[in-house]
PDB file of C-alpha atoms in Angstrom:
ATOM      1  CA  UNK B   1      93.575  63.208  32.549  1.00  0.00           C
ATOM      2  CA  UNK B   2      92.234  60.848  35.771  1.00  0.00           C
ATOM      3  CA  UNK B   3      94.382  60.731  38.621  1.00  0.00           C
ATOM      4  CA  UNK B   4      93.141  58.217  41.148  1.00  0.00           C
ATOM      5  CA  UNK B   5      94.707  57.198  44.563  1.00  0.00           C
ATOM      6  CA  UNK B   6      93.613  54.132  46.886  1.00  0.00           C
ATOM      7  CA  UNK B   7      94.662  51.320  48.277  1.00  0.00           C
ATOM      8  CA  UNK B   8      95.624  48.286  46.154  1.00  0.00           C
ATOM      9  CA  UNK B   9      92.259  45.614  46.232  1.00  0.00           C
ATOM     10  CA  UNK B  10      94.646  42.543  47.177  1.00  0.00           C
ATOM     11  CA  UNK B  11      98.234  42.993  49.506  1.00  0.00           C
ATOM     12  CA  UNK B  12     101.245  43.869  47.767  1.00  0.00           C
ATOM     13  CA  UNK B  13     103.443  40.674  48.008  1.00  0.00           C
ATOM     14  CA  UNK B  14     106.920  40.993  50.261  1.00  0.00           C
ATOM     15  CA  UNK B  15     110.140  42.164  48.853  1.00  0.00           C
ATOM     16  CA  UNK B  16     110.955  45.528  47.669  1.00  0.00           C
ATOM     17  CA  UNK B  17     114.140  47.278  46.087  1.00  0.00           C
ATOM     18  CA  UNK B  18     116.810  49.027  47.245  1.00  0.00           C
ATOM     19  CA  UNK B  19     116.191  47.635  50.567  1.00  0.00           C
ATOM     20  CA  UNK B  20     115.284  44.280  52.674  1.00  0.00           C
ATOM     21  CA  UNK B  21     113.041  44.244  55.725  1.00  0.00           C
ATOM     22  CA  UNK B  22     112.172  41.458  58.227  1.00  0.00           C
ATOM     23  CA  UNK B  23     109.248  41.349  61.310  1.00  0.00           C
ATOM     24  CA  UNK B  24     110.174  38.995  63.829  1.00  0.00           C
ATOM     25  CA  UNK B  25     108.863  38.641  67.363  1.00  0.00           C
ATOM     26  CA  UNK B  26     109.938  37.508  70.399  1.00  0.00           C
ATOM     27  CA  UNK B  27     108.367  36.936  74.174  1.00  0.00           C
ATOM     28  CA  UNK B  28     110.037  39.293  76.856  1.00  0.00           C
ATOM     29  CA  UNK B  29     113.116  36.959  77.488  1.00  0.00           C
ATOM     30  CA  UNK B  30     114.277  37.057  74.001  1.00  0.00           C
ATOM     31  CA  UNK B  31     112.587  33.611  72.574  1.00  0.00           C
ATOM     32  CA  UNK B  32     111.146  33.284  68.821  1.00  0.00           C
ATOM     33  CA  UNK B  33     107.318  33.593  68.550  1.00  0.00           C
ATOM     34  CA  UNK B  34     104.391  33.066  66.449  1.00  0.00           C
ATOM     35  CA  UNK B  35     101.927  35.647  67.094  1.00  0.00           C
ATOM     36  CA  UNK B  36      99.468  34.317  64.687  1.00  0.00           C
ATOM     37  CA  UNK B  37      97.844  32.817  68.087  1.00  0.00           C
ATOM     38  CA  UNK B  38      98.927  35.567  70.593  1.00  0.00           C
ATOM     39  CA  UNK B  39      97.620  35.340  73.590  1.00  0.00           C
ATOM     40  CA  UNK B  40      95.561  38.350  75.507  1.00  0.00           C
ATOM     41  CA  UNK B  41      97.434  40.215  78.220  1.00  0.00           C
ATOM     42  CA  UNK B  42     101.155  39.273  76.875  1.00  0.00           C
ATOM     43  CA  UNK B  43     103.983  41.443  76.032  1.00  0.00           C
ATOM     44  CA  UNK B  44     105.931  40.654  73.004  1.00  0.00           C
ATOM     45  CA  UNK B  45     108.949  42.453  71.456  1.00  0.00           C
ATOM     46  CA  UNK B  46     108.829  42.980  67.784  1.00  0.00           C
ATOM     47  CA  UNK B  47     112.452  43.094  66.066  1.00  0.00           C
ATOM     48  CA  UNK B  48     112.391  44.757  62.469  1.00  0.00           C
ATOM     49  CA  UNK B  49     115.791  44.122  60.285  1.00  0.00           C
ATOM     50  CA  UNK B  50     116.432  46.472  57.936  1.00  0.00           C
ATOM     51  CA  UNK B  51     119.327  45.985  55.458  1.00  0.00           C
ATOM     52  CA  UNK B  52     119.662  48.954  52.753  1.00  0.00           C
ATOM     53  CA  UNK B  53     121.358  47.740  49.515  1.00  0.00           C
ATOM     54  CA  UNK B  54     122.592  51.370  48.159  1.00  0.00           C
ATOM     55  CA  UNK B  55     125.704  53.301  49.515  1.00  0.00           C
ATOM     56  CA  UNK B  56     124.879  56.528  49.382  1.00  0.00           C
ATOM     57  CA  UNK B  57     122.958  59.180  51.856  1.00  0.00           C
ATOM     58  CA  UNK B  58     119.884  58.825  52.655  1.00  0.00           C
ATOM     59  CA  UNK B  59     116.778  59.761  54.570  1.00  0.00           C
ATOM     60  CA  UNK B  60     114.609  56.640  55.609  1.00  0.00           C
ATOM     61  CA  UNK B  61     111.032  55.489  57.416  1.00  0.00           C
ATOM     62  CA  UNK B  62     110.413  52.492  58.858  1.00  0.00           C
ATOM     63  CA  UNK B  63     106.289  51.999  59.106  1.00  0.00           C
ATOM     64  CA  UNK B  64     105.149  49.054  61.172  1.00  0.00           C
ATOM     65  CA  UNK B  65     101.134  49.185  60.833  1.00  0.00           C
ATOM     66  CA  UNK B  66     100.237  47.204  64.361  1.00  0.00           C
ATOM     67  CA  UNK B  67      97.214  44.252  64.025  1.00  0.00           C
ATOM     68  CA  UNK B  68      93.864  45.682  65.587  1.00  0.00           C
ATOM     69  CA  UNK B  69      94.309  43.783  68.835  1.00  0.00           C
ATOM     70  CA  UNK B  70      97.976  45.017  69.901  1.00  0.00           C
ATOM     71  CA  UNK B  71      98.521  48.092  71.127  1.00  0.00           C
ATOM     72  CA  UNK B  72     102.292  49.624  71.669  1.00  0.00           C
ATOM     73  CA  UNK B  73     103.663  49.753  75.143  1.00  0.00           C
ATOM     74  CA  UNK B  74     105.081  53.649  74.786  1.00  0.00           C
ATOM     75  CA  UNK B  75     109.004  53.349  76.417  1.00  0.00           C
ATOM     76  CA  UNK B  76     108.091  57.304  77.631  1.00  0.00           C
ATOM     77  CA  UNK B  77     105.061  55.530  79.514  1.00  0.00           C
ATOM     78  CA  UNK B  78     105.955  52.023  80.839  1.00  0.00           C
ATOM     79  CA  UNK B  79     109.536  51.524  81.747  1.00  0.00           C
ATOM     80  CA  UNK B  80     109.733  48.054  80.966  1.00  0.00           C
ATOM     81  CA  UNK B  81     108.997  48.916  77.548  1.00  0.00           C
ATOM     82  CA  UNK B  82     112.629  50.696  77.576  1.00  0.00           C
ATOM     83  CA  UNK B  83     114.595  48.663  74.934  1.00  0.00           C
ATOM     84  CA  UNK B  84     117.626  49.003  77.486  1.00  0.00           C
ATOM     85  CA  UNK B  85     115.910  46.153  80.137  1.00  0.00           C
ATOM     86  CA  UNK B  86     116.941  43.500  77.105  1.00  0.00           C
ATOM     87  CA  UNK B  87     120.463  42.478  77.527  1.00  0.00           C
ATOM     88  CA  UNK B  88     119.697  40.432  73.964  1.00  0.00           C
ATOM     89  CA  UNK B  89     118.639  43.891  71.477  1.00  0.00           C
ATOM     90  CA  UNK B  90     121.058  46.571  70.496  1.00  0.00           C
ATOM     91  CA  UNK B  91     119.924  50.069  71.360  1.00  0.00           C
ATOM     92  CA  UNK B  92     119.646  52.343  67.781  1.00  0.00           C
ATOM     93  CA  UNK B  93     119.672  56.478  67.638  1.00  0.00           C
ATOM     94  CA  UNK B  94     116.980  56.927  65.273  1.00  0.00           C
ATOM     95  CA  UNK B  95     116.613  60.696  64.028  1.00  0.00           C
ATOM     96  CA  UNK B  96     112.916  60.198  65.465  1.00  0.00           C
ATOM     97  CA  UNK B  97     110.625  57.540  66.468  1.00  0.00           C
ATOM     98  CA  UNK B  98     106.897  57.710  67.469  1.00  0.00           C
ATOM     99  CA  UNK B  99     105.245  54.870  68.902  1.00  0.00           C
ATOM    100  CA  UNK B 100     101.298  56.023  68.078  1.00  0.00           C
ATOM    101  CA  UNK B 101      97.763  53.606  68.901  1.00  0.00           C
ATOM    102  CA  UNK B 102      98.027  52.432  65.373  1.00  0.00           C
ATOM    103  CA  UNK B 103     101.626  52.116  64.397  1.00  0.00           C
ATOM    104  CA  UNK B 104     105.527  52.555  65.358  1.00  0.00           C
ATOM    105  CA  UNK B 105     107.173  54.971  63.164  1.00  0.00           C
ATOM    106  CA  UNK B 106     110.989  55.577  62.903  1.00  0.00           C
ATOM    107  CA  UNK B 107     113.363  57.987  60.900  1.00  0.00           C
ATOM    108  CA  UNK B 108     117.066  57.048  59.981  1.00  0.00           C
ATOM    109  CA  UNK B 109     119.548  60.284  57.834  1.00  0.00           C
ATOM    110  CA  UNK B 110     122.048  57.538  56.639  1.00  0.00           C
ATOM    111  CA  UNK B 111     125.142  59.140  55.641  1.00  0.00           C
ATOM    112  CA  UNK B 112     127.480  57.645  52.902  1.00  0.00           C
ATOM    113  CA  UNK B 113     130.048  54.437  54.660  1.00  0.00           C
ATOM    114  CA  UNK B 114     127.175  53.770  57.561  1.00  0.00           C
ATOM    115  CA  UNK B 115     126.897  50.735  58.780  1.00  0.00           C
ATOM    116  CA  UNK B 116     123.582  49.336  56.643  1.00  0.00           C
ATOM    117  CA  UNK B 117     121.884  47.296  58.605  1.00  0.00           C
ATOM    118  CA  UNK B 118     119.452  48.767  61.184  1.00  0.00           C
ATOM    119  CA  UNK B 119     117.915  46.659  64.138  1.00  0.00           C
ATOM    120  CA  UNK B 120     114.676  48.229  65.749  1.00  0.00           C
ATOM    121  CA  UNK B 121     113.142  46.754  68.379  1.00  0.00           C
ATOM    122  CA  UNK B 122     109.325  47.613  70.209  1.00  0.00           C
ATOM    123  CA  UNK B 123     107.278  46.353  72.808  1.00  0.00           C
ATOM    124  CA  UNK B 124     103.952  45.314  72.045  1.00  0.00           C
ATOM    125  CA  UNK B 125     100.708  43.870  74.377  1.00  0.00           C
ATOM    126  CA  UNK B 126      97.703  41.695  72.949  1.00  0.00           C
ATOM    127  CA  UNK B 127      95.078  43.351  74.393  1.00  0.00           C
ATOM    128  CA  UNK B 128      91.856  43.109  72.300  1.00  0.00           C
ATOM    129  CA  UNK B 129      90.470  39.552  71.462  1.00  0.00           C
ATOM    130  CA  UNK B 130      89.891  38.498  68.169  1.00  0.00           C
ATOM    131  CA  UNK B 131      90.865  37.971  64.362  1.00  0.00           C
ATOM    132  CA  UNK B 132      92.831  40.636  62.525  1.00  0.00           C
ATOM    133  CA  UNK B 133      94.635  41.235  59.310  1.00  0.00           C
ATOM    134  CA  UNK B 134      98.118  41.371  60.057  1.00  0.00           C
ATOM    135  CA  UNK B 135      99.762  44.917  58.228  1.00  0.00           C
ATOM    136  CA  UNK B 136     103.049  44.862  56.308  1.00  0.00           C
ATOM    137  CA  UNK B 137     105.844  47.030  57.867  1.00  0.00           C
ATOM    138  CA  UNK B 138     107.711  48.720  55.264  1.00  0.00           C
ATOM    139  CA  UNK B 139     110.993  50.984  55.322  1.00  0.00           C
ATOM    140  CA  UNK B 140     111.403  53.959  52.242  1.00  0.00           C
ATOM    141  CA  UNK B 141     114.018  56.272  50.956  1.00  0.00           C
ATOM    142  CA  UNK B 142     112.132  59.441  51.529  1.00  0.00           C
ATOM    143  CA  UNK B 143     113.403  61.286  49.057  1.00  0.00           C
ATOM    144  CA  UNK B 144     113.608  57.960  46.536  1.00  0.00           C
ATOM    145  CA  UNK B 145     109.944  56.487  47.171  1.00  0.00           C
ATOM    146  CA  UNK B 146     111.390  53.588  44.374  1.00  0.00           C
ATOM    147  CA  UNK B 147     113.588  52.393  47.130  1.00  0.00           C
ATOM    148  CA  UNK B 148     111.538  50.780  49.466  1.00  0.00           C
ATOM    149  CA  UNK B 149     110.334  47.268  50.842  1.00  0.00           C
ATOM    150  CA  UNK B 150     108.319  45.413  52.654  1.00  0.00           C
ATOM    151  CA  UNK B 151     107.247  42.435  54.908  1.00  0.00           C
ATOM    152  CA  UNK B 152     104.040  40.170  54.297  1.00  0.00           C
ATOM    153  CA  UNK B 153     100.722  40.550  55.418  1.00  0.00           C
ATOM    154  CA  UNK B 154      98.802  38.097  56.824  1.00  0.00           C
ATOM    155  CA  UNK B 155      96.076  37.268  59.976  1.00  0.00           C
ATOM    156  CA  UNK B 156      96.509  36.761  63.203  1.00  0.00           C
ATOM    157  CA  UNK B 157      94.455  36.239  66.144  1.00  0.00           C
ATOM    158  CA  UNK B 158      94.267  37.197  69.659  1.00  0.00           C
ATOM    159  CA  UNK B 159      93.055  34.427  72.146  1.00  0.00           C
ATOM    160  CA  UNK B 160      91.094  35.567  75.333  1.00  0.00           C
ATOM    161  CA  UNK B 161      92.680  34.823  78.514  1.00  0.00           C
ATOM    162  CA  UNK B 162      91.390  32.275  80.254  1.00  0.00           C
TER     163      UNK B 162
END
């Protein structure tokens, strides 16, 4: 027996099961966005909906893979980046959330009757000019990997400031 692991050759479309997930981003007063031309040196928050289709208890991850050219404004670091200085985003108690150079990570334990929609909110800055490949975020049961979903990919460019 051959047991290989790698990533798929082409992007795995959106959608999912079990669960539905949506990337949407906004500028810092809490206007719609297309980042596909973002420009250098803005802020942007990203919103991810999460709706989980099953009723019972359960452990999730949310996994937003970040463009090469954004970077993650850390709430612990820049206090603007605290989700609580936008009046228009609900603040969420994950179990744990880590906002790293690459990606924003956070952990949900869902218990049976909880409310199943989760709202999670980040800051993000276009810092690096140029043309990236745009990462699908994806949420996961983690103890039901078959439950799981995720966003498209795409590209997405950073514009130098002029």
């Amino acid at each position: 027996a051959i047991t290989t692991v790698a990533a798929p050759s082409q992007p795995l479309p959106a959608g999912g099961d079990g669960f539905e997930i949506t990337r949407t981003y906004y500028n810092m007063a809490g206007e719609e966005v297309n980042v596909s031309e973002a420009q250098q040196n803005e802020r942007y928050v990203v919103v991810l909906n999460i709706t989980e289709t099953n009723e019972w208890p359960s452990r999730i991850v949310v996994t937003d893979l970040l463009p090469a050219g954004f970077e993650i404004d850390n709430p612990s670091i820049v206090n603007s980046a605290n989700l609580s200085n936008f009046d228009w985003i609900e603040e969420v108690q994950a179990a744990h959330t880590e906002f790293r150079n690459d990606r924003f990570v956070a952990a949900f334990d869902r218990s049976a009757g909880d409310n199943r929609q989760i709202t999670l909110a980040y800051v993000v800055r276009a810092v690096t000019p140029g043309v990236y490949d745009h990462p699908a975020a994806q949420v996961e049961d983690m103890y039901r990997p078959q439950f799981s979903a995720r966003t498209a990919t795409g590209k997405m460019e950073v514009v130098a400031a002029q």
